[in-house]
C-alpha positions as semicolon CSV with decimal commas, in nm:
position;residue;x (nm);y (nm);z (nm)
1;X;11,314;10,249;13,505
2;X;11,212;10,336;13,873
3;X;11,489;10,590;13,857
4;X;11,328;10,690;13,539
5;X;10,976;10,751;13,661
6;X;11,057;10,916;14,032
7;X;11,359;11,143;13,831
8;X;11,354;11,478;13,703
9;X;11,543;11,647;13,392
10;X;11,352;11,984;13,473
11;X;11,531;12,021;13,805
12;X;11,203;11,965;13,979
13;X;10,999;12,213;13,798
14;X;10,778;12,100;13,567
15;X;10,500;12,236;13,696
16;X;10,654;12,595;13,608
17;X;10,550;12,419;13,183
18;X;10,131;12,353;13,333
19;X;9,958;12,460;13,064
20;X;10,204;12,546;12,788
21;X;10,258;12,443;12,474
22;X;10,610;12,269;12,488
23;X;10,810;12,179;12,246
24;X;11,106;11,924;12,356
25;X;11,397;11,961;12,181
26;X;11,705;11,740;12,350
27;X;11,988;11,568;12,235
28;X;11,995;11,311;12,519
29;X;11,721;11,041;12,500
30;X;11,759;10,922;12,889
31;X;11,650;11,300;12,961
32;X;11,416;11,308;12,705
33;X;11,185;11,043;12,845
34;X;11,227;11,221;13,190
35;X;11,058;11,539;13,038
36;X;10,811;11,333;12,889
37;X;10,696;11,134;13,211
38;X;10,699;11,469;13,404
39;X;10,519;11,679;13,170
40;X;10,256;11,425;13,092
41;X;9,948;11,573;13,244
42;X;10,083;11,884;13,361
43;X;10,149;12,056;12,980
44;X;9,861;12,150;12,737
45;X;10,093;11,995;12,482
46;X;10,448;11,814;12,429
47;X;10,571;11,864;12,054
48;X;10,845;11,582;12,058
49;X;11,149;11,706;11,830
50;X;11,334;11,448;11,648
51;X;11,694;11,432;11,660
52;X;11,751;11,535;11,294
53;X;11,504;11,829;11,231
54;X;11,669;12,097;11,024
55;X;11,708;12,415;11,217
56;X;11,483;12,583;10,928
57;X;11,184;12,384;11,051
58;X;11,173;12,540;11,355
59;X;10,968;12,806;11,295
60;X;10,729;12,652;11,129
61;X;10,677;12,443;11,409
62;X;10,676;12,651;11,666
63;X;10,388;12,855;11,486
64;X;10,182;12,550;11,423
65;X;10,160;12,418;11,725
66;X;10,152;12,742;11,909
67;X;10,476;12,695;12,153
68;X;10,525;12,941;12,390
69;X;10,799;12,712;12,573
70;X;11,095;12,509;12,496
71;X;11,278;12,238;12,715
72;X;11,578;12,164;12,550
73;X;11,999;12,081;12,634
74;X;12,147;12,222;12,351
75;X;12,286;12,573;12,325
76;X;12,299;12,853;12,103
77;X;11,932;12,767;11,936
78;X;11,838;13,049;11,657
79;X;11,517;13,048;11,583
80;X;11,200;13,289;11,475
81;X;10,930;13,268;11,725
82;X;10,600;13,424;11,711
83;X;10,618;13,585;12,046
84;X;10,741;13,570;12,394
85;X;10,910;13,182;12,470
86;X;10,977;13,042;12,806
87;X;11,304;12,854;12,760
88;X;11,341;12,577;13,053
89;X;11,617;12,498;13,256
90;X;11,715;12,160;13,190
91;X;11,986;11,868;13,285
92;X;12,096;11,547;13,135
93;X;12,175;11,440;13,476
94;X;11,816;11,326;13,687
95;X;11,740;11,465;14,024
96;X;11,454;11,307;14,277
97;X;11,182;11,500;14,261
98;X;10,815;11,428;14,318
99;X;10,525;11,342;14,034
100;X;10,276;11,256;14,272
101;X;10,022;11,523;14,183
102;X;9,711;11,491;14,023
103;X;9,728;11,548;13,651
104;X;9,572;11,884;13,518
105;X;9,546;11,795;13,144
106;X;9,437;11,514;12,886
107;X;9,850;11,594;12,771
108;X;9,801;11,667;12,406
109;X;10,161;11,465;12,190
110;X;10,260;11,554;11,887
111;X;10,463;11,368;11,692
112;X;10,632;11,485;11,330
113;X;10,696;11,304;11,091
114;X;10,813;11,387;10,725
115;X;10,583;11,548;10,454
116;X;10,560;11,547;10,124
117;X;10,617;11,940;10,085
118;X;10,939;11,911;10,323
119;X;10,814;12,049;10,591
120;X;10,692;11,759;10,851
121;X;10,341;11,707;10,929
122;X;10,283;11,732;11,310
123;X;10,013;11,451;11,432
124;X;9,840;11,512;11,733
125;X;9,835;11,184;11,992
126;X;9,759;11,118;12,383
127;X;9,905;10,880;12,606
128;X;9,573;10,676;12,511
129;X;9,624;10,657;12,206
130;X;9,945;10,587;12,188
131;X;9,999;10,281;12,429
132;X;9,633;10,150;12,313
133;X;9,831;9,844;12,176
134;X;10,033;9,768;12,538
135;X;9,929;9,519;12,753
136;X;9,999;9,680;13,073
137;X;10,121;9,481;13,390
138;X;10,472;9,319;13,429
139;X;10,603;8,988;13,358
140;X;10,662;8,656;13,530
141;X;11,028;8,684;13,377
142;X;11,227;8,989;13,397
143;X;11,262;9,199;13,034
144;X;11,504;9,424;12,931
145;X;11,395;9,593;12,652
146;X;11,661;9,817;12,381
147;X;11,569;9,891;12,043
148;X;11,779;10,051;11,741
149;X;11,471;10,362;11,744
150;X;11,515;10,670;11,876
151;X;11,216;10,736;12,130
152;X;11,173;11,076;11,972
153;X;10,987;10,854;11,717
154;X;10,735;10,680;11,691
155;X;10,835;10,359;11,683
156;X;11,109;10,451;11,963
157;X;10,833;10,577;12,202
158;X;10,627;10,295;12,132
159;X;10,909;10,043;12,341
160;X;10,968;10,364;12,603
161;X;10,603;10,303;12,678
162;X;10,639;9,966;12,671
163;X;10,968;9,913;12,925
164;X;10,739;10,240;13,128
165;X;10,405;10,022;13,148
166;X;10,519;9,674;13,179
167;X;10,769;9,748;13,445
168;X;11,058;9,630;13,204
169;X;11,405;9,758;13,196
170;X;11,501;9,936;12,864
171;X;11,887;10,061;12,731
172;X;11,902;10,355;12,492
173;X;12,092;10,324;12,189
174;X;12,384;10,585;12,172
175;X;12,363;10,906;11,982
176;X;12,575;10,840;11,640
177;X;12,696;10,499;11,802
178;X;12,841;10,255;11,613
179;X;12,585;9,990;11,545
180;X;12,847;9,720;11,598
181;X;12,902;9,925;11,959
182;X;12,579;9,942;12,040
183;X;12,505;9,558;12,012
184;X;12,811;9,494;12,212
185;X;12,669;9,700;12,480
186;X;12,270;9,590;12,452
187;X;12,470;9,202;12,509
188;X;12,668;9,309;12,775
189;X;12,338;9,457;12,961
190;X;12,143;9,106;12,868
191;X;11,877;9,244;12,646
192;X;11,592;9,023;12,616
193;X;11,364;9,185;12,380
194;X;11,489;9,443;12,097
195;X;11,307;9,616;11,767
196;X;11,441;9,799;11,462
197;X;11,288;9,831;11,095
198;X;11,390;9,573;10,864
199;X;11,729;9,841;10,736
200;X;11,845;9,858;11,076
201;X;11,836;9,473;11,135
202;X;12,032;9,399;10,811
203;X;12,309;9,630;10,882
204;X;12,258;9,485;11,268
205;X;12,329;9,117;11,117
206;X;12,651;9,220;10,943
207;X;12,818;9,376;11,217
208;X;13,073;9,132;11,389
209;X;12,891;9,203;11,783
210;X;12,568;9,067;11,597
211;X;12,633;8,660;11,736
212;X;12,678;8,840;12,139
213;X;12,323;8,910;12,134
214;X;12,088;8,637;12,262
215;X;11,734;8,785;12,240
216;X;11,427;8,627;12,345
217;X;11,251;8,835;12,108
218;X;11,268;9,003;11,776
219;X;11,052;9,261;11,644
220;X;11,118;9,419;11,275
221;X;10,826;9,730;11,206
222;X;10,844;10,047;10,976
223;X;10,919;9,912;10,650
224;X;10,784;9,629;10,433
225;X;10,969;9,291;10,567
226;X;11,046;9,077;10,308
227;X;11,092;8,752;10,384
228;X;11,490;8,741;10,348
229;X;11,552;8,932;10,680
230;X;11,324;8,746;10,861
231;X;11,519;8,420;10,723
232;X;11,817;8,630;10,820
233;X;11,675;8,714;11,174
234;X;11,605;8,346;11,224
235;X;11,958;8,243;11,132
236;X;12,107;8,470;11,360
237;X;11,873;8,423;11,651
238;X;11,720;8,009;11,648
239;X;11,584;8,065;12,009
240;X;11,416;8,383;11,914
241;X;11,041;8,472;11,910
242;X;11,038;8,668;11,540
243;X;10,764;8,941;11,553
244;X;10,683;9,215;11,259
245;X;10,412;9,445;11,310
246;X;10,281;9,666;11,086
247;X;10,252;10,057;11,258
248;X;10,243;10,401;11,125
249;X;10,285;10,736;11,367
250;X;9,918;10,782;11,170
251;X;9,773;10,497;11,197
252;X;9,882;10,366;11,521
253;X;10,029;9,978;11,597
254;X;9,783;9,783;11,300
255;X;9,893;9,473;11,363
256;X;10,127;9,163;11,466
257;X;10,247;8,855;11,288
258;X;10,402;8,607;11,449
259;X;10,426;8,325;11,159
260;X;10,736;8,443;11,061
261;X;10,655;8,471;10,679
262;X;10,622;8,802;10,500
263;X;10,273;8,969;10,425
264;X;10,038;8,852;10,665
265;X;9,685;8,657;10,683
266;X;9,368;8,803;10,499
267;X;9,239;8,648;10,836
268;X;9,443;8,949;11,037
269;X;9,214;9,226;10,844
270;X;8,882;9,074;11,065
271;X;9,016;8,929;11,355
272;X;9,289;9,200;11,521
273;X;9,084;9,242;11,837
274;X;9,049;9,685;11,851
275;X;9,127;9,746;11,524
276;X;8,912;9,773;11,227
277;X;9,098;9,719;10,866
278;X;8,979;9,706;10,456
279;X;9,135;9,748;10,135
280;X;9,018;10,022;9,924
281;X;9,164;10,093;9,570
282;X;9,394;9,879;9,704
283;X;9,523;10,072;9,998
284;X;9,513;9,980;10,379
285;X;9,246;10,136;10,572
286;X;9,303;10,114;10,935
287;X;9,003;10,249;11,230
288;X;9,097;10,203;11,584
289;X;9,182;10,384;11,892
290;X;9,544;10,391;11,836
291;X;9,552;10,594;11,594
292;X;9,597;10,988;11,624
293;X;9,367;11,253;11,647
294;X;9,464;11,483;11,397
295;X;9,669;11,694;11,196
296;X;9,845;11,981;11,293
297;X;9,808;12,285;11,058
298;X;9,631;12,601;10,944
299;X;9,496;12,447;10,620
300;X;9,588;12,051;10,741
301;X;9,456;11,733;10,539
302;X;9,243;11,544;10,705
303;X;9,384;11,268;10,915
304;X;9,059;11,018;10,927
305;X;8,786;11,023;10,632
306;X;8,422;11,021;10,729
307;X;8,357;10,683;10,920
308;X;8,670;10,702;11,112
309;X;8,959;10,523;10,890
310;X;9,346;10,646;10,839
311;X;9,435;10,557;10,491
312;X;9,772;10,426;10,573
313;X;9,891;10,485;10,180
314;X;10,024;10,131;10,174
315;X;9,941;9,945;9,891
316;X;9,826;9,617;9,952
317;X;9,837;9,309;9,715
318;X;9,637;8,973;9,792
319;X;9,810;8,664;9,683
320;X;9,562;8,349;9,777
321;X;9,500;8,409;10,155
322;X;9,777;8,607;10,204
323;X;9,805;8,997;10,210
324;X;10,159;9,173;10,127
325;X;10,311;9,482;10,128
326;X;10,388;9,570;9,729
327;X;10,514;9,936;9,830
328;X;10,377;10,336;9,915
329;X;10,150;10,487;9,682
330;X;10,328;10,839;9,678
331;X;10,653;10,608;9,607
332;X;10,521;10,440;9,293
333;X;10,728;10,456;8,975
334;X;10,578;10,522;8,647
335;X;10,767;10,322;8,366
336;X;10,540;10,350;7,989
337;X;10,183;10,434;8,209
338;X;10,246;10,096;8,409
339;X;10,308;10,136;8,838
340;X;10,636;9,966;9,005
341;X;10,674;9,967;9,379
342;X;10,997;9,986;9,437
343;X;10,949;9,736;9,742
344;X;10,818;9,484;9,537
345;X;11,135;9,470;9,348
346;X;11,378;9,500;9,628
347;X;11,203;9,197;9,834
348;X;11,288;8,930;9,476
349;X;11,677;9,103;9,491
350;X;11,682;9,091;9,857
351;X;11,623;8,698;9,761
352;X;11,927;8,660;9,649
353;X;12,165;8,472;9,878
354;X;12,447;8,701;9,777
355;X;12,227;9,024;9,876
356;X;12,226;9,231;10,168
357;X;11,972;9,485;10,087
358;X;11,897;9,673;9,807
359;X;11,746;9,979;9,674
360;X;11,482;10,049;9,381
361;X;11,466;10,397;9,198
362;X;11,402;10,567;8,918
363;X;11,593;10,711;8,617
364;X;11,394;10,971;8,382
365;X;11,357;10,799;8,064
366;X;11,232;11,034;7,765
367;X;11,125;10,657;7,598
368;X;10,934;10,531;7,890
369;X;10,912;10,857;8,154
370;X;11,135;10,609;8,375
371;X;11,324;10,354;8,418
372;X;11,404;10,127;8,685
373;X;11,741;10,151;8,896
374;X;11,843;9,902;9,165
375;X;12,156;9,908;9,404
376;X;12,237;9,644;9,620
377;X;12,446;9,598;9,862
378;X;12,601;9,273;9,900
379;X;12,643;9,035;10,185
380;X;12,975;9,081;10,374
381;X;13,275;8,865;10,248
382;X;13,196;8,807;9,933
383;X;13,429;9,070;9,752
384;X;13,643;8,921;9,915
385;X;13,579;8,588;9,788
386;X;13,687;8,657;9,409
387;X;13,350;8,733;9,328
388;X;13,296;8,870;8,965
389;X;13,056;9,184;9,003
390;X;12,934;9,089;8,598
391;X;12,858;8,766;8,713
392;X;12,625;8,862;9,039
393;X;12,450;9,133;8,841
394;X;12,342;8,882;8,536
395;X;12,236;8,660;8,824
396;X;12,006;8,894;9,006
397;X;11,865;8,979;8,677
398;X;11,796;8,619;8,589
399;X;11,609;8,624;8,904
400;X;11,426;8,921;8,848
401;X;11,331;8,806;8,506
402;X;11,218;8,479;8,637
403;X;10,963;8,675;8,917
404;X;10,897;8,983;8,796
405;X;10,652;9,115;8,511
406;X;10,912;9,252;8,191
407;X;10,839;9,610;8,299
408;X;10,924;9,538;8,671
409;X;11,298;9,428;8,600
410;X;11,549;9,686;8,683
411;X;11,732;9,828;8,341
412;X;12,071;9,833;8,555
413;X;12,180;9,677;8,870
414;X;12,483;9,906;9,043
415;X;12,662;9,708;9,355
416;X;12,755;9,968;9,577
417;X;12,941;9,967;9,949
418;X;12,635;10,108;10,135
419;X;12,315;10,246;10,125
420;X;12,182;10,558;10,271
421;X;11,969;10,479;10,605
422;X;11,766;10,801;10,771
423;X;11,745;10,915;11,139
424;X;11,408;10,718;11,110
425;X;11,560;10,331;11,084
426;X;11,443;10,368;10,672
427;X;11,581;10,346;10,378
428;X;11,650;10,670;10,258
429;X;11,420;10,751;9,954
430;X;11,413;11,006;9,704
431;X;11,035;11,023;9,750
432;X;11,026;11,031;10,077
């Protein structure tokens, strides 16, 4: 990381960006952090592009967050801007230059992240905020951190700032590299500590390079973990610390749990030292000084209600003293005037030892207004073990009607090759 830190993408002039608005728009993630570590208190503001905004975005974004410059390695970019745009000069390949002056802003980051209209939401960060949940200083033991996220995320940046502020090492994952590929190569460079969402650790555990890793630590964040991956996590890796934390680009890093179950502690919503947490209506609630400032937007929502709180829109359901994850409120399926979260249904199928992850959705029903849908994906090998695809389905209904409420169990269950898996590490979703 030293390399990293003393390095520069901008061919030594950054300071040419003091005081702009910047939006950072680069294919490769090794010069991406560069920017980001040289334009940290020298912009007004870094909008971080992810890999996978549509070109028709642009403009909005550049309007909303009032760019007038953009650092970026790709070519032929266009776009509609609102007026005149410094474009920076920019390398993949780092030069030595010197970061040794004194910082001239509180560096305003901006993250995006997808919105309900189509068009992302931008939310406004610092540096404060986001590495309030990074306990800075390095280790006994030397760490080489990788993680399946792209750092133009959040939950990417979140390890960047980690590897940056612990002294650790850190290998980027590939742009469009095989996953198999990519675990080959994180072995090869003796990874240590590594972090995906729970879809990017199940196709992770059926790839054949899987068994070459031997991590010291596991985390699994941006989607509810059920507790068949982290069985399947544990499998794969005995030795392995097994970590899931609960973190929105809102709402900051919530929370750890390190018991290895699914859901965590009612305990956890009083006792996270910095953060504040309640259930309201059922939803998570989360105060703290992680999360981000704001919205970015003409007629924005607001990001924090009265007293401080992000409602995280996670819907939270207490079983004795335990607290789990039944799904999104803006993902909820209406079947007859009764709610199903989808996730609540995919965690019983994921149950099932012949499943490899699955997928809940719904199917307009003029009856019932909807109907629930599940594909699954089996675990590898067993097509090819003469299975009967009759048999499995009547099975993982069986199991569904032996967990589930009569409304809750899916009307069909489709076994399909694959399932679709964003940019973002998640499930794709047709609400989201």
């Amino acid at each position: 990381m030293d390399d990293l830190v003393s390095g520069s993408a901008l061919f030594g002039r950054g300071d040419e960006l003091s005081e702009r608005s910047v939006l950072v728009a680069m294919k490769d993630q090794l010069a991406t952090a560069s920017v980001l570590i040289e334009l940290d208190g020298i912009a007004r503001r870094i909008v971080l592009c992810p890999p996978d905004l549509p070109i028709e975005h642009f403009p909005y974004v550049i309007r909303t967050a009032g760019i007038d410059a953009i650092v970026s390695d790709r070519n032929g970019y266009s776009m509609e801007t609102a007026g005149p745009m410094y474009f920076s000069p920019c390398s993949r390949k780092l030069i030595p230059a010197d970061h040794n002056g004194d910082p001239i802003h509180q560096t305003e980051w901006v993250l995006l992240t997808s919105g309900t209209t189509g068009q992302p939401k931008l939310v406004a960060h610092t540096l404060a905020t986001l590495a309030g949940a990074i306990q800075r200083g390095s280790s006994e033991k030397p760490i080489i951190w990788s993680t399946f996220y792209d750092i133009r995320r959040y939950g990417g940046l979140q390890i960047l700032l980690r590897a940056l502020l612990t002294g650790a090492s850190l290998v980027f994952s590939g742009s469009h590299e095989p996953t198999s590929d990519f675990i080959a190569r994180a072995a090869s460079r003796g990874v240590t500590h590594i972090s995906g969402t729970p879809s990017q650790w199940r196709r992770a555990l059926m790839s054949s390079s899987a068994s070459l890793l031997k991590p010291e630590y596991v985390r699994l964040s941006g989607e509810v973990v059920d507790q068949a991956v982290l069985d399947k996590v544990r499998s794969t890796y005995p030795d392995a610390q097994i970590v899931h934390a609960f973190a929105s680009t809102e709402a900051g890093v919530g929370f750890e749990v390190k018991d290895e179950l699914a859901g965590f502690s009612v305990a956890a919503l009083s006792t996270t030292p910095g953060v504040e947490m309640k259930i309201e209506e059922g939803t998570l609630h989360i105060r703290s000084r992680r999360c981000a400032d704001r919205y970015l937007a003409e007629h924005a929502p607001q990001l924090k209600d009265a007293d401080g709180f992000v409602n995280t829109g996670d819907i939270i359901e207490l079983r004795g003293e335990r607290c789990y994850f039944a799904g999104r409120r803006d993902g909820v399926i209406n079947v007859g005037g009764l709610k199903v979260f989808p996730e609540e249904i995919e965690a019983v199928i994921n149950s099932h030892p012949e499943v490899l992850m699955s997928i809940v959705r719904a199917k307009r029903s003029p009856v019932t207004g909807s109907l629930v849908i599940a594909d699954v994906v089996l675990q590898p090998g067993t097509q090819s073990s003469g299975y009967e695809p009759r048999a499995i389905q009547e099975d993982i209904l069986l199991l569904c009607r032996q967990t589930l409420s009569a409304y809750k169990i899916p009307a069909a269950i489709n076994i399909v090759p694959s399932l679709a898996v964003g940019e973002s590490g998640k499930l794709t979703r047709a609400h989201a």
